[in-house]
Amino acid sequence: MLTKRIIPCLDVRDGRVVKGVNFEGLNDVSSPIELARYYSENGADELVFYDITASAEGRKLFTDILTEVAHQIFIPLTVGGGINSVEDFDRVLKCGADKVSVNSGAIRNPKLIPEAAAKYGNQCVVISADVKRVDGEFRVFAKGGRVDTGMEAISWIKSCVDNGAGEVVLNSIDTDGVKKGFDLEMLEAVSNAVDVPVIASGGAGCIDDFVKLFKTLPKVDAGLAASIFHFGEVSITELKDKLSRESIAMRLM
């Protein structure tokens, strides 16, 4: 049985970790370097680092902070933000990333995913989809959840996987930071559409939300969260112990 993964997420703006609700109202949390070290030492299976304003500001990702984060941890690192070309993949991987996450860049350039997959392998390419309900439809948003692309999300995510993405991070804008549980309806639709690992993001408020996620949707491979870990509301060790007692396979320290 494959173990489920618990993944903290560092949303980084101007060199600091921030967190908001529904992708808005961002508040300062901590140093990404300090948080990364803490999570690496305290049971996280992987770490996600998003430079959340790189795409909206039309700039490249901050590689100096990323390099320092990569030096601090001993778990797989996925990095995203301002990834618009294969050269951006190369730059981020050389900083120490294990996987590269694309969103707005793949929307602008449909060739980015197949080109990156051909050069670095499918396992290196992650499609990070920011999705929100609009008029009863799951819609893809770009530039950190600021721009409605008008594209239907499930078919777009499936096309990204068909073109070489080896993993999907599904960010539900509707549940982001609300702490009322993961968006199970949206996650089920994506999990049924693709045959690669799907990571649930947005909405975790307590340990039971993760239990419900993995019990309800066994196809989901991982749960990603930020606020509840950053503010000490849930410890990863306690979370994994609870999931293990619920017969959900975990990598324990």
JSON list of C-alpha atoms in Angstrom, two decimals:
[
{"chain": "A", "resi": 1, "resn": "MET", "atom": "CA", "xyz": [0.00, 0.00, 0.00]},
{"chain": "A", "resi": 2, "resn": "LEU", "atom": "CA", "xyz": [1.36, 3.41, -0.97]},
{"chain": "A", "resi": 3, "resn": "THR", "atom": "CA", "xyz": [1.75, 5.82, 1.91]},
{"chain": "A", "resi": 4, "resn": "LYS", "atom": "CA", "xyz": [-0.18, 9.07, 1.85]},
{"chain": "A", "resi": 5, "resn": "ARG", "atom": "CA", "xyz": [1.89, 12.26, 2.00]},
{"chain": "A", "resi": 6, "resn": "ILE", "atom": "CA", "xyz": [1.53, 15.28, 4.26]},
{"chain": "A", "resi": 7, "resn": "ILE", "atom": "CA", "xyz": [2.89, 18.43, 2.61]},
{"chain": "A", "resi": 8, "resn": "PRO", "atom": "CA", "xyz": [3.24, 21.90, 4.17]},
{"chain": "A", "resi": 9, "resn": "CYS", "atom": "CA", "xyz": [3.12, 24.79, 1.72]},
{"chain": "A", "resi": 10, "resn": "LEU", "atom": "CA", "xyz": [5.19, 27.96, 1.90]},
{"chain": "A", "resi": 11, "resn": "ASP", "atom": "CA", "xyz": [3.47, 30.82, 0.08]},
{"chain": "A", "resi": 12, "resn": "VAL", "atom": "CA", "xyz": [6.29, 33.35, -0.26]},
{"chain": "A", "resi": 13, "resn": "ARG", "atom": "CA", "xyz": [5.92, 37.06, -1.03]},
{"chain": "A", "resi": 14, "resn": "ASP", "atom": "CA", "xyz": [8.84, 39.50, -0.80]},
{"chain": "A", "resi": 15, "resn": "GLY", "atom": "CA", "xyz": [10.94, 36.87, 0.92]},
{"chain": "A", "resi": 16, "resn": "ARG", "atom": "CA", "xyz": [8.44, 36.07, 3.68]},
{"chain": "A", "resi": 17, "resn": "VAL", "atom": "CA", "xyz": [5.86, 33.32, 4.14]},
{"chain": "A", "resi": 18, "resn": "VAL", "atom": "CA", "xyz": [2.33, 34.75, 4.00]},
{"chain": "A", "resi": 19, "resn": "LYS", "atom": "CA", "xyz": [-1.19, 33.34, 4.28]},
{"chain": "A", "resi": 20, "resn": "GLY", "atom": "CA", "xyz": [-4.67, 34.62, 3.49]},
{"chain": "A", "resi": 21, "resn": "VAL", "atom": "CA", "xyz": [-8.23, 33.45, 2.87]},
{"chain": "A", "resi": 22, "resn": "ASN", "atom": "CA", "xyz": [-9.58, 32.65, -0.60]},
{"chain": "A", "resi": 23, "resn": "PHE", "atom": "CA", "xyz": [-6.22, 33.85, -1.99]},
{"chain": "A", "resi": 24, "resn": "GLU", "atom": "CA", "xyz": [-6.79, 37.35, -0.52]},
{"chain": "A", "resi": 25, "resn": "GLY", "atom": "CA", "xyz": [-5.84, 39.34, 2.61]},
{"chain": "A", "resi": 26, "resn": "LEU", "atom": "CA", "xyz": [-2.28, 38.01, 2.86]},
{"chain": "A", "resi": 27, "resn": "ASN", "atom": "CA", "xyz": [-0.64, 38.30, 6.29]},
{"chain": "A", "resi": 28, "resn": "ASP", "atom": "CA", "xyz": [3.00, 37.81, 7.26]},
{"chain": "A", "resi": 29, "resn": "VAL", "atom": "CA", "xyz": [3.81, 34.48, 8.96]},
{"chain": "A", "resi": 30, "resn": "SER", "atom": "CA", "xyz": [7.52, 33.72, 9.16]},
{"chain": "A", "resi": 31, "resn": "SER", "atom": "CA", "xyz": [10.85, 33.19, 7.42]},
{"chain": "A", "resi": 32, "resn": "PRO", "atom": "CA", "xyz": [10.64, 30.51, 4.71]},
{"chain": "A", "resi": 33, "resn": "ILE", "atom": "CA", "xyz": [14.10, 29.28, 5.67]},
{"chain": "A", "resi": 34, "resn": "GLU", "atom": "CA", "xyz": [13.19, 28.74, 9.32]},
{"chain": "A", "resi": 35, "resn": "LEU", "atom": "CA", "xyz": [9.84, 27.12, 8.49]},
{"chain": "A", "resi": 36, "resn": "ALA", "atom": "CA", "xyz": [11.41, 24.83, 5.88]},
{"chain": "A", "resi": 37, "resn": "ARG", "atom": "CA", "xyz": [13.99, 23.59, 8.39]},
{"chain": "A", "resi": 38, "resn": "TYR", "atom": "CA", "xyz": [11.29, 23.02, 11.00]},
{"chain": "A", "resi": 39, "resn": "TYR", "atom": "CA", "xyz": [9.08, 20.98, 8.66]},
{"chain": "A", "resi": 40, "resn": "SER", "atom": "CA", "xyz": [11.98, 18.90, 7.37]},
{"chain": "A", "resi": 41, "resn": "GLU", "atom": "CA", "xyz": [12.88, 17.97, 10.94]},
{"chain": "A", "resi": 42, "resn": "ASN", "atom": "CA", "xyz": [9.31, 17.35, 12.10]},
{"chain": "A", "resi": 43, "resn": "GLY", "atom": "CA", "xyz": [7.82, 14.75, 9.82]},
{"chain": "A", "resi": 44, "resn": "ALA", "atom": "CA", "xyz": [6.77, 16.49, 6.61]},
{"chain": "A", "resi": 45, "resn": "ASP", "atom": "CA", "xyz": [6.98, 14.16, 3.61]},
{"chain": "A", "resi": 46, "resn": "GLU", "atom": "CA", "xyz": [7.60, 16.93, 1.09]},
{"chain": "A", "resi": 47, "resn": "LEU", "atom": "CA", "xyz": [7.59, 20.73, 0.95]},
{"chain": "A", "resi": 48, "resn": "VAL", "atom": "CA", "xyz": [6.01, 23.09, -1.57]},
{"chain": "A", "resi": 49, "resn": "PHE", "atom": "CA", "xyz": [7.49, 26.57, -2.14]},
{"chain": "A", "resi": 50, "resn": "TYR", "atom": "CA", "xyz": [5.38, 29.04, -4.13]},
{"chain": "A", "resi": 51, "resn": "ASP", "atom": "CA", "xyz": [6.61, 32.52, -5.04]},
{"chain": "A", "resi": 52, "resn": "ILE", "atom": "CA", "xyz": [3.00, 33.63, -5.16]},
{"chain": "A", "resi": 53, "resn": "THR", "atom": "CA", "xyz": [3.39, 37.05, -6.82]},
{"chain": "A", "resi": 54, "resn": "ALA", "atom": "CA", "xyz": [6.04, 36.21, -9.43]},
{"chain": "A", "resi": 55, "resn": "SER", "atom": "CA", "xyz": [3.54, 35.58, -12.24]},
{"chain": "A", "resi": 56, "resn": "ALA", "atom": "CA", "xyz": [1.29, 38.52, -11.40]},
{"chain": "A", "resi": 57, "resn": "GLU", "atom": "CA", "xyz": [4.32, 40.83, -11.22]},
{"chain": "A", "resi": 58, "resn": "GLY", "atom": "CA", "xyz": [5.81, 39.42, -14.42]},
{"chain": "A", "resi": 59, "resn": "ARG", "atom": "CA", "xyz": [9.15, 38.53, -12.86]},
{"chain": "A", "resi": 60, "resn": "LYS", "atom": "CA", "xyz": [11.29, 35.47, -12.24]},
{"chain": "A", "resi": 61, "resn": "LEU", "atom": "CA", "xyz": [11.18, 33.52, -8.99]},
{"chain": "A", "resi": 62, "resn": "PHE", "atom": "CA", "xyz": [13.46, 34.58, -6.12]},
{"chain": "A", "resi": 63, "resn": "THR", "atom": "CA", "xyz": [16.27, 32.04, -6.42]},
{"chain": "A", "resi": 64, "resn": "ASP", "atom": "CA", "xyz": [18.44, 33.23, -3.54]},
{"chain": "A", "resi": 65, "resn": "ILE", "atom": "CA", "xyz": [15.81, 32.39, -0.91]},
{"chain": "A", "resi": 66, "resn": "LEU", "atom": "CA", "xyz": [14.92, 29.19, -2.74]},
{"chain": "A", "resi": 67, "resn": "THR", "atom": "CA", "xyz": [18.54, 28.03, -2.74]},
{"chain": "A", "resi": 68, "resn": "GLU", "atom": "CA", "xyz": [18.82, 28.60, 1.01]},
{"chain": "A", "resi": 69, "resn": "VAL", "atom": "CA", "xyz": [15.55, 26.74, 1.64]},
{"chain": "A", "resi": 70, "resn": "ALA", "atom": "CA", "xyz": [16.77, 23.79, -0.44]},
{"chain": "A", "resi": 71, "resn": "HIS", "atom": "CA", "xyz": [19.99, 23.67, 1.60]},
{"chain": "A", "resi": 72, "resn": "GLN", "atom": "CA", "xyz": [18.02, 23.42, 4.85]},
{"chain": "A", "resi": 73, "resn": "ILE", "atom": "CA", "xyz": [15.85, 20.42, 4.07]},
{"chain": "A", "resi": 74, "resn": "PHE", "atom": "CA", "xyz": [16.19, 16.70, 3.44]},
{"chain": "A", "resi": 75, "resn": "ILE", "atom": "CA", "xyz": [12.79, 16.03, 1.89]},
{"chain": "A", "resi": 76, "resn": "PRO", "atom": "CA", "xyz": [11.56, 16.50, -1.70]},
{"chain": "A", "resi": 77, "resn": "LEU", "atom": "CA", "xyz": [10.94, 20.13, -2.69]},
{"chain": "A", "resi": 78, "resn": "THR", "atom": "CA", "xyz": [8.41, 21.33, -5.26]},
{"chain": "A", "resi": 79, "resn": "VAL", "atom": "CA", "xyz": [8.80, 24.92, -6.45]},
{"chain": "A", "resi": 80, "resn": "GLY", "atom": "CA", "xyz": [6.48, 27.19, -8.41]},
{"chain": "A", "resi": 81, "resn": "GLY", "atom": "CA", "xyz": [5.88, 30.82, -9.31]},
{"chain": "A", "resi": 82, "resn": "GLY", "atom": "CA", "xyz": [6.93, 32.64, -12.46]},
{"chain": "A", "resi": 83, "resn": "ILE", "atom": "CA", "xyz": [7.72, 29.41, -14.36]},
{"chain": "A", "resi": 84, "resn": "ASN", "atom": "CA", "xyz": [7.25, 30.34, -18.01]},
{"chain": "A", "resi": 85, "resn": "SER", "atom": "CA", "xyz": [9.92, 28.43, -19.93]},
{"chain": "A", "resi": 86, "resn": "VAL", "atom": "CA", "xyz": [12.12, 25.34, -19.93]},
{"chain": "A", "resi": 87, "resn": "GLU", "atom": "CA", "xyz": [14.96, 27.69, -18.92]},
{"chain": "A", "resi": 88, "resn": "ASP", "atom": "CA", "xyz": [12.98, 28.54, -15.77]},
{"chain": "A", "resi": 89, "resn": "PHE", "atom": "CA", "xyz": [12.72, 24.82, -15.01]},
{"chain": "A", "resi": 90, "resn": "ASP", "atom": "CA", "xyz": [16.49, 24.53, -15.38]},
{"chain": "A", "resi": 91, "resn": "ARG", "atom": "CA", "xyz": [17.17, 27.52, -13.15]},
{"chain": "A", "resi": 92, "resn": "VAL", "atom": "CA", "xyz": [14.90, 26.30, -10.35]},
{"chain": "A", "resi": 93, "resn": "LEU", "atom": "CA", "xyz": [16.17, 22.73, -10.49]},
{"chain": "A", "resi": 94, "resn": "LYS", "atom": "CA", "xyz": [19.74, 23.98, -10.21]},
{"chain": "A", "resi": 95, "resn": "CYS", "atom": "CA", "xyz": [18.71, 25.81, -7.02]},
{"chain": "A", "resi": 96, "resn": "GLY", "atom": "CA", "xyz": [17.80, 22.46, -5.45]},
{"chain": "A", "resi": 97, "resn": "ALA", "atom": "CA", "xyz": [14.17, 21.82, -6.42]},
{"chain": "A", "resi": 98, "resn": "ASP", "atom": "CA", "xyz": [13.13, 18.23, -7.10]},
{"chain": "A", "resi": 99, "resn": "LYS", "atom": "CA", "xyz": [9.92, 19.09, -8.96]},
{"chain": "A", "resi": 100, "resn": "VAL", "atom": "CA", "xyz": [8.70, 22.22, -10.69]},
{"chain": "A", "resi": 101, "resn": "SER", "atom": "CA", "xyz": [5.13, 23.45, -10.49]},
{"chain": "A", "resi": 102, "resn": "VAL", "atom": "CA", "xyz": [3.52, 25.37, -13.34]},
{"chain": "A", "resi": 103, "resn": "ASN", "atom": "CA", "xyz": [0.21, 27.19, -13.59]},
{"chain": "A", "resi": 104, "resn": "SER", "atom": "CA", "xyz": [0.03, 30.52, -15.43]},
{"chain": "A", "resi": 105, "resn": "GLY", "atom": "CA", "xyz": [3.05, 29.61, -17.58]},
{"chain": "A", "resi": 106, "resn": "ALA", "atom": "CA", "xyz": [1.29, 26.51, -18.89]},
{"chain": "A", "resi": 107, "resn": "ILE", "atom": "CA", "xyz": [-1.84, 28.52, -19.62]},
{"chain": "A", "resi": 108, "resn": "ARG", "atom": "CA", "xyz": [0.13, 31.04, -21.69]},
{"chain": "A", "resi": 109, "resn": "ASN", "atom": "CA", "xyz": [2.33, 28.45, -23.39]},
{"chain": "A", "resi": 110, "resn": "PRO", "atom": "CA", "xyz": [0.68, 25.05, -24.01]},
{"chain": "A", "resi": 111, "resn": "LYS", "atom": "CA", "xyz": [4.03, 23.66, -25.21]},
{"chain": "A", "resi": 112, "resn": "LEU", "atom": "CA", "xyz": [5.73, 24.24, -21.85]},
{"chain": "A", "resi": 113, "resn": "ILE", "atom": "CA", "xyz": [4.58, 21.03, -20.17]},
{"chain": "A", "resi": 114, "resn": "PRO", "atom": "CA", "xyz": [5.46, 18.63, -23.02]},
{"chain": "A", "resi": 115, "resn": "GLU", "atom": "CA", "xyz": [8.81, 20.36, -23.58]},
{"chain": "A", "resi": 116, "resn": "ALA", "atom": "CA", "xyz": [9.72, 20.21, -19.88]},
{"chain": "A", "resi": 117, "resn": "ALA", "atom": "CA", "xyz": [8.54, 16.60, -19.56]},
{"chain": "A", "resi": 118, "resn": "ALA", "atom": "CA", "xyz": [10.63, 15.58, -22.56]},
{"chain": "A", "resi": 119, "resn": "LYS", "atom": "CA", "xyz": [13.74, 17.18, -21.08]},
{"chain": "A", "resi": 120, "resn": "TYR", "atom": "CA", "xyz": [13.38, 16.40, -17.36]},
{"chain": "A", "resi": 121, "resn": "GLY", "atom": "CA", "xyz": [10.83, 13.57, -17.17]},
{"chain": "A", "resi": 122, "resn": "ASN", "atom": "CA", "xyz": [7.14, 13.53, -16.25]},
{"chain": "A", "resi": 123, "resn": "GLN", "atom": "CA", "xyz": [7.95, 13.04, -12.56]},
{"chain": "A", "resi": 124, "resn": "CYS", "atom": "CA", "xyz": [9.53, 16.52, -12.49]},
{"chain": "A", "resi": 125, "resn": "VAL", "atom": "CA", "xyz": [6.53, 18.38, -13.92]},
{"chain": "A", "resi": 126, "resn": "VAL", "atom": "CA", "xyz": [3.65, 19.35, -11.61]},
{"chain": "A", "resi": 127, "resn": "ILE", "atom": "CA", "xyz": [0.53, 21.11, -12.80]},
{"chain": "A", "resi": 128, "resn": "SER", "atom": "CA", "xyz": [-0.74, 23.38, -10.03]},
{"chain": "A", "resi": 129, "resn": "ALA", "atom": "CA", "xyz": [-4.31, 24.35, -10.83]},
{"chain": "A", "resi": 130, "resn": "ASP", "atom": "CA", "xyz": [-6.06, 27.21, -9.04]},
{"chain": "A", "resi": 131, "resn": "VAL", "atom": "CA", "xyz": [-9.74, 26.40, -9.47]},
{"chain": "A", "resi": 132, "resn": "LYS", "atom": "CA", "xyz": [-12.95, 28.18, -8.47]},
{"chain": "A", "resi": 133, "resn": "ARG", "atom": "CA", "xyz": [-16.62, 27.61, -9.15]},
{"chain": "A", "resi": 134, "resn": "VAL", "atom": "CA", "xyz": [-18.09, 30.11, -11.62]},
{"chain": "A", "resi": 135, "resn": "ASP", "atom": "CA", "xyz": [-21.73, 29.75, -12.70]},
{"chain": "A", "resi": 136, "resn": "GLY", "atom": "CA", "xyz": [-21.73, 26.09, -11.65]},
{"chain": "A", "resi": 137, "resn": "GLU", "atom": "CA", "xyz": [-18.54, 25.25, -13.54]},
{"chain": "A", "resi": 138, "resn": "PHE", "atom": "CA", "xyz": [-15.04, 24.50, -12.24]},
{"chain": "A", "resi": 139, "resn": "ARG", "atom": "CA", "xyz": [-12.98, 27.30, -13.77]},
{"chain": "A", "resi": 140, "resn": "VAL", "atom": "CA", "xyz": [-9.17, 27.68, -14.06]},
{"chain": "A", "resi": 141, "resn": "PHE", "atom": "CA", "xyz": [-7.68, 30.88, -12.64]},
{"chain": "A", "resi": 142, "resn": "ALA", "atom": "CA", "xyz": [-4.25, 32.35, -13.42]},
{"chain": "A", "resi": 143, "resn": "LYS", "atom": "CA", "xyz": [-1.78, 34.78, -11.82]},
{"chain": "A", "resi": 144, "resn": "GLY", "atom": "CA", "xyz": [-2.21, 33.59, -8.26]},
{"chain": "A", "resi": 145, "resn": "GLY", "atom": "CA", "xyz": [-5.98, 33.21, -8.50]},
{"chain": "A", "resi": 146, "resn": "ARG", "atom": "CA", "xyz": [-6.50, 36.76, -9.79]},
{"chain": "A", "resi": 147, "resn": "VAL", "atom": "CA", "xyz": [-7.57, 36.11, -13.39]},
{"chain": "A", "resi": 148, "resn": "ASP", "atom": "CA", "xyz": [-10.43, 33.94, -14.62]},
{"chain": "A", "resi": 149, "resn": "THR", "atom": "CA", "xyz": [-9.16, 32.22, -17.76]},
{"chain": "A", "resi": 150, "resn": "GLY", "atom": "CA", "xyz": [-12.62, 31.09, -18.82]},
{"chain": "A", "resi": 151, "resn": "MET", "atom": "CA", "xyz": [-11.31, 27.51, -19.20]},
{"chain": "A", "resi": 152, "resn": "GLU", "atom": "CA", "xyz": [-13.17, 24.55, -17.71]},
{"chain": "A", "resi": 153, "resn": "ALA", "atom": "CA", "xyz": [-10.80, 23.04, -15.13]},
{"chain": "A", "resi": 154, "resn": "ILE", "atom": "CA", "xyz": [-11.23, 19.27, -15.35]},
{"chain": "A", "resi": 155, "resn": "SER", "atom": "CA", "xyz": [-10.64, 19.03, -19.10]},
{"chain": "A", "resi": 156, "resn": "TRP", "atom": "CA", "xyz": [-7.70, 21.44, -18.86]},
{"chain": "A", "resi": 157, "resn": "ILE", "atom": "CA", "xyz": [-6.03, 19.47, -16.04]},
{"chain": "A", "resi": 158, "resn": "LYS", "atom": "CA", "xyz": [-6.54, 16.25, -17.98]},
{"chain": "A", "resi": 159, "resn": "SER", "atom": "CA", "xyz": [-4.93, 17.76, -21.07]},
{"chain": "A", "resi": 160, "resn": "CYS", "atom": "CA", "xyz": [-1.92, 18.86, -18.98]},
{"chain": "A", "resi": 161, "resn": "VAL", "atom": "CA", "xyz": [-1.50, 15.29, -17.68]},
{"chain": "A", "resi": 162, "resn": "ASP", "atom": "CA", "xyz": [-1.93, 13.86, -21.18]},
{"chain": "A", "resi": 163, "resn": "ASN", "atom": "CA", "xyz": [0.86, 16.21, -22.31]},
{"chain": "A", "resi": 164, "resn": "GLY", "atom": "CA", "xyz": [3.33, 15.10, -19.64]},
{"chain": "A", "resi": 165, "resn": "ALA", "atom": "CA", "xyz": [2.50, 16.47, -16.18]},
{"chain": "A", "resi": 166, "resn": "GLY", "atom": "CA", "xyz": [3.29, 13.75, -13.66]},
{"chain": "A", "resi": 167, "resn": "GLU", "atom": "CA", "xyz": [1.41, 15.19, -10.68]},
{"chain": "A", "resi": 168, "resn": "VAL", "atom": "CA", "xyz": [-1.52, 17.51, -9.99]},
{"chain": "A", "resi": 169, "resn": "VAL", "atom": "CA", "xyz": [-1.84, 19.99, -7.13]},
{"chain": "A", "resi": 170, "resn": "LEU", "atom": "CA", "xyz": [-5.48, 21.04, -6.96]},
{"chain": "A", "resi": 171, "resn": "ASN", "atom": "CA", "xyz": [-5.87, 24.37, -5.19]},
{"chain": "A", "resi": 172, "resn": "SER", "atom": "CA", "xyz": [-9.51, 25.09, -4.43]},
{"chain": "A", "resi": 173, "resn": "ILE", "atom": "CA", "xyz": [-9.90, 28.88, -4.21]},
{"chain": "A", "resi": 174, "resn": "ASP", "atom": "CA", "xyz": [-13.37, 28.34, -2.75]},
{"chain": "A", "resi": 175, "resn": "THR", "atom": "CA", "xyz": [-12.02, 26.56, 0.34]},
{"chain": "A", "resi": 176, "resn": "ASP", "atom": "CA", "xyz": [-8.55, 28.17, 0.60]},
{"chain": "A", "resi": 177, "resn": "GLY", "atom": "CA", "xyz": [-7.83, 29.30, 4.17]},
{"chain": "A", "resi": 178, "resn": "VAL", "atom": "CA", "xyz": [-11.47, 28.80, 5.24]},
{"chain": "A", "resi": 179, "resn": "LYS", "atom": "CA", "xyz": [-10.58, 25.76, 7.41]},
{"chain": "A", "resi": 180, "resn": "LYS", "atom": "CA", "xyz": [-13.89, 23.96, 6.80]},
{"chain": "A", "resi": 181, "resn": "GLY", "atom": "CA", "xyz": [-12.40, 20.92, 5.06]},
{"chain": "A", "resi": 182, "resn": "PHE", "atom": "CA", "xyz": [-11.01, 20.02, 1.67]},
{"chain": "A", "resi": 183, "resn": "ASP", "atom": "CA", "xyz": [-13.09, 20.49, -1.48]},
{"chain": "A", "resi": 184, "resn": "LEU", "atom": "CA", "xyz": [-14.08, 16.85, -1.87]},
{"chain": "A", "resi": 185, "resn": "GLU", "atom": "CA", "xyz": [-16.39, 17.41, -4.83]},
{"chain": "A", "resi": 186, "resn": "MET", "atom": "CA", "xyz": [-13.70, 19.15, -6.85]},
{"chain": "A", "resi": 187, "resn": "LEU", "atom": "CA", "xyz": [-11.04, 16.63, -5.81]},
{"chain": "A", "resi": 188, "resn": "GLU", "atom": "CA", "xyz": [-13.20, 13.67, -6.78]},
{"chain": "A", "resi": 189, "resn": "ALA", "atom": "CA", "xyz": [-13.80, 15.12, -10.24]},
{"chain": "A", "resi": 190, "resn": "VAL", "atom": "CA", "xyz": [-10.05, 15.58, -10.82]},
{"chain": "A", "resi": 191, "resn": "SER", "atom": "CA", "xyz": [-9.06, 12.21, -9.33]},
{"chain": "A", "resi": 192, "resn": "ASN", "atom": "CA", "xyz": [-11.50, 10.43, -11.63]},
{"chain": "A", "resi": 193, "resn": "ALA", "atom": "CA", "xyz": [-10.15, 12.28, -14.68]},
{"chain": "A", "resi": 194, "resn": "VAL", "atom": "CA", "xyz": [-6.40, 11.57, -14.33]},
{"chain": "A", "resi": 195, "resn": "ASP", "atom": "CA", "xyz": [-4.16, 8.63, -13.49]},
{"chain": "A", "resi": 196, "resn": "VAL", "atom": "CA", "xyz": [-1.29, 10.52, -11.82]},
{"chain": "A", "resi": 197, "resn": "PRO", "atom": "CA", "xyz": [-0.93, 11.52, -8.15]},
{"chain": "A", "resi": 198, "resn": "VAL", "atom": "CA", "xyz": [-3.36, 14.22, -7.01]},
{"chain": "A", "resi": 199, "resn": "ILE", "atom": "CA", "xyz": [-2.53, 16.51, -4.08]},
{"chain": "A", "resi": 200, "resn": "ALA", "atom": "CA", "xyz": [-5.41, 18.16, -2.22]},
{"chain": "A", "resi": 201, "resn": "SER", "atom": "CA", "xyz": [-4.88, 21.82, -1.33]},
{"chain": "A", "resi": 202, "resn": "GLY", "atom": "CA", "xyz": [-7.19, 24.33, 0.31]},
{"chain": "A", "resi": 203, "resn": "GLY", "atom": "CA", "xyz": [-9.47, 24.04, 3.30]},
{"chain": "A", "resi": 204, "resn": "ALA", "atom": "CA", "xyz": [-7.74, 21.92, 5.95]},
{"chain": "A", "resi": 205, "resn": "GLY", "atom": "CA", "xyz": [-8.76, 23.11, 9.42]},
{"chain": "A", "resi": 206, "resn": "CYS", "atom": "CA", "xyz": [-8.17, 20.14, 11.69]},
{"chain": "A", "resi": 207, "resn": "ILE", "atom": "CA", "xyz": [-6.88, 16.58, 11.81]},
{"chain": "A", "resi": 208, "resn": "ASP", "atom": "CA", "xyz": [-10.30, 15.12, 11.01]},
{"chain": "A", "resi": 209, "resn": "ASP", "atom": "CA", "xyz": [-10.31, 16.96, 7.68]},
{"chain": "A", "resi": 210, "resn": "PHE", "atom": "CA", "xyz": [-7.36, 14.82, 6.57]},
{"chain": "A", "resi": 211, "resn": "VAL", "atom": "CA", "xyz": [-9.02, 11.63, 7.86]},
{"chain": "A", "resi": 212, "resn": "LYS", "atom": "CA", "xyz": [-12.16, 12.48, 5.89]},
{"chain": "A", "resi": 213, "resn": "LEU", "atom": "CA", "xyz": [-10.11, 13.31, 2.78]},
{"chain": "A", "resi": 214, "resn": "PHE", "atom": "CA", "xyz": [-8.25, 10.00, 2.62]},
{"chain": "A", "resi": 215, "resn": "LYS", "atom": "CA", "xyz": [-11.21, 7.87, 3.76]},
{"chain": "A", "resi": 216, "resn": "THR", "atom": "CA", "xyz": [-13.62, 9.48, 1.29]},
{"chain": "A", "resi": 217, "resn": "LEU", "atom": "CA", "xyz": [-11.22, 9.78, -1.65]},
{"chain": "A", "resi": 218, "resn": "PRO", "atom": "CA", "xyz": [-8.61, 6.99, -1.46]},
{"chain": "A", "resi": 219, "resn": "LYS", "atom": "CA", "xyz": [-7.35, 8.01, -4.92]},
{"chain": "A", "resi": 220, "resn": "VAL", "atom": "CA", "xyz": [-5.98, 11.28, -3.48]},
{"chain": "A", "resi": 221, "resn": "ASP", "atom": "CA", "xyz": [-2.28, 10.84, -2.76]},
{"chain": "A", "resi": 222, "resn": "ALA", "atom": "CA", "xyz": [-1.48, 13.73, -0.46]},
{"chain": "A", "resi": 223, "resn": "GLY", "atom": "CA", "xyz": [-2.88, 16.52, 1.66]},
{"chain": "A", "resi": 224, "resn": "LEU", "atom": "CA", "xyz": [-1.30, 19.96, 1.48]},
{"chain": "A", "resi": 225, "resn": "ALA", "atom": "CA", "xyz": [-1.89, 22.72, 4.02]},
{"chain": "A", "resi": 226, "resn": "ALA", "atom": "CA", "xyz": [-0.39, 25.96, 5.27]},
{"chain": "A", "resi": 227, "resn": "SER", "atom": "CA", "xyz": [-2.17, 27.88, 8.05]},
{"chain": "A", "resi": 228, "resn": "ILE", "atom": "CA", "xyz": [-2.85, 24.99, 10.41]},
{"chain": "A", "resi": 229, "resn": "PHE", "atom": "CA", "xyz": [0.81, 23.94, 10.29]},
{"chain": "A", "resi": 230, "resn": "HIS", "atom": "CA", "xyz": [2.31, 27.45, 10.31]},
{"chain": "A", "resi": 231, "resn": "PHE", "atom": "CA", "xyz": [0.33, 28.55, 13.38]},
{"chain": "A", "resi": 232, "resn": "GLY", "atom": "CA", "xyz": [0.77, 25.31, 15.31]},
{"chain": "A", "resi": 233, "resn": "GLU", "atom": "CA", "xyz": [-2.91, 24.35, 15.20]},
{"chain": "A", "resi": 234, "resn": "VAL", "atom": "CA", "xyz": [-1.99, 20.87, 13.99]},
{"chain": "A", "resi": 235, "resn": "SER", "atom": "CA", "xyz": [1.37, 19.16, 14.39]},
{"chain": "A", "resi": 236, "resn": "ILE", "atom": "CA", "xyz": [2.43, 16.86, 11.58]},
{"chain": "A", "resi": 237, "resn": "THR", "atom": "CA", "xyz": [3.49, 14.18, 14.06]},
{"chain": "A", "resi": 238, "resn": "GLU", "atom": "CA", "xyz": [0.06, 14.13, 15.74]},
{"chain": "A", "resi": 239, "resn": "LEU", "atom": "CA", "xyz": [-1.66, 14.21, 12.37]},
{"chain": "A", "resi": 240, "resn": "LYS", "atom": "CA", "xyz": [0.28, 11.22, 11.08]},
{"chain": "A", "resi": 241, "resn": "ASP", "atom": "CA", "xyz": [-0.25, 9.26, 14.29]},
{"chain": "A", "resi": 242, "resn": "LYS", "atom": "CA", "xyz": [-4.01, 9.80, 13.99]},
{"chain": "A", "resi": 243, "resn": "LEU", "atom": "CA", "xyz": [-4.08, 8.84, 10.32]},
{"chain": "A", "resi": 244, "resn": "SER", "atom": "CA", "xyz": [-2.05, 5.72, 11.02]},
{"chain": "A", "resi": 245, "resn": "ARG", "atom": "CA", "xyz": [-4.51, 4.70, 13.76]},
{"chain": "A", "resi": 246, "resn": "GLU", "atom": "CA", "xyz": [-7.27, 5.15, 11.16]},
{"chain": "A", "resi": 247, "resn": "SER", "atom": "CA", "xyz": [-5.47, 2.54, 8.99]},
{"chain": "A", "resi": 248, "resn": "ILE", "atom": "CA", "xyz": [-4.26, 5.17, 6.52]},
{"chain": "A", "resi": 249, "resn": "ALA", "atom": "CA", "xyz": [-0.70, 4.32, 5.47]},
{"chain": "A", "resi": 250, "resn": "MET", "atom": "CA", "xyz": [1.81, 6.94, 6.63]},
{"chain": "A", "resi": 251, "resn": "ARG", "atom": "CA", "xyz": [5.56, 7.35, 6.76]},
{"chain": "A", "resi": 252, "resn": "LEU", "atom": "CA", "xyz": [6.21, 7.74, 10.48]},
{"chain": "A", "resi": 253, "resn": "MET", "atom": "CA", "xyz": [9.35, 9.18, 12.07]}
]
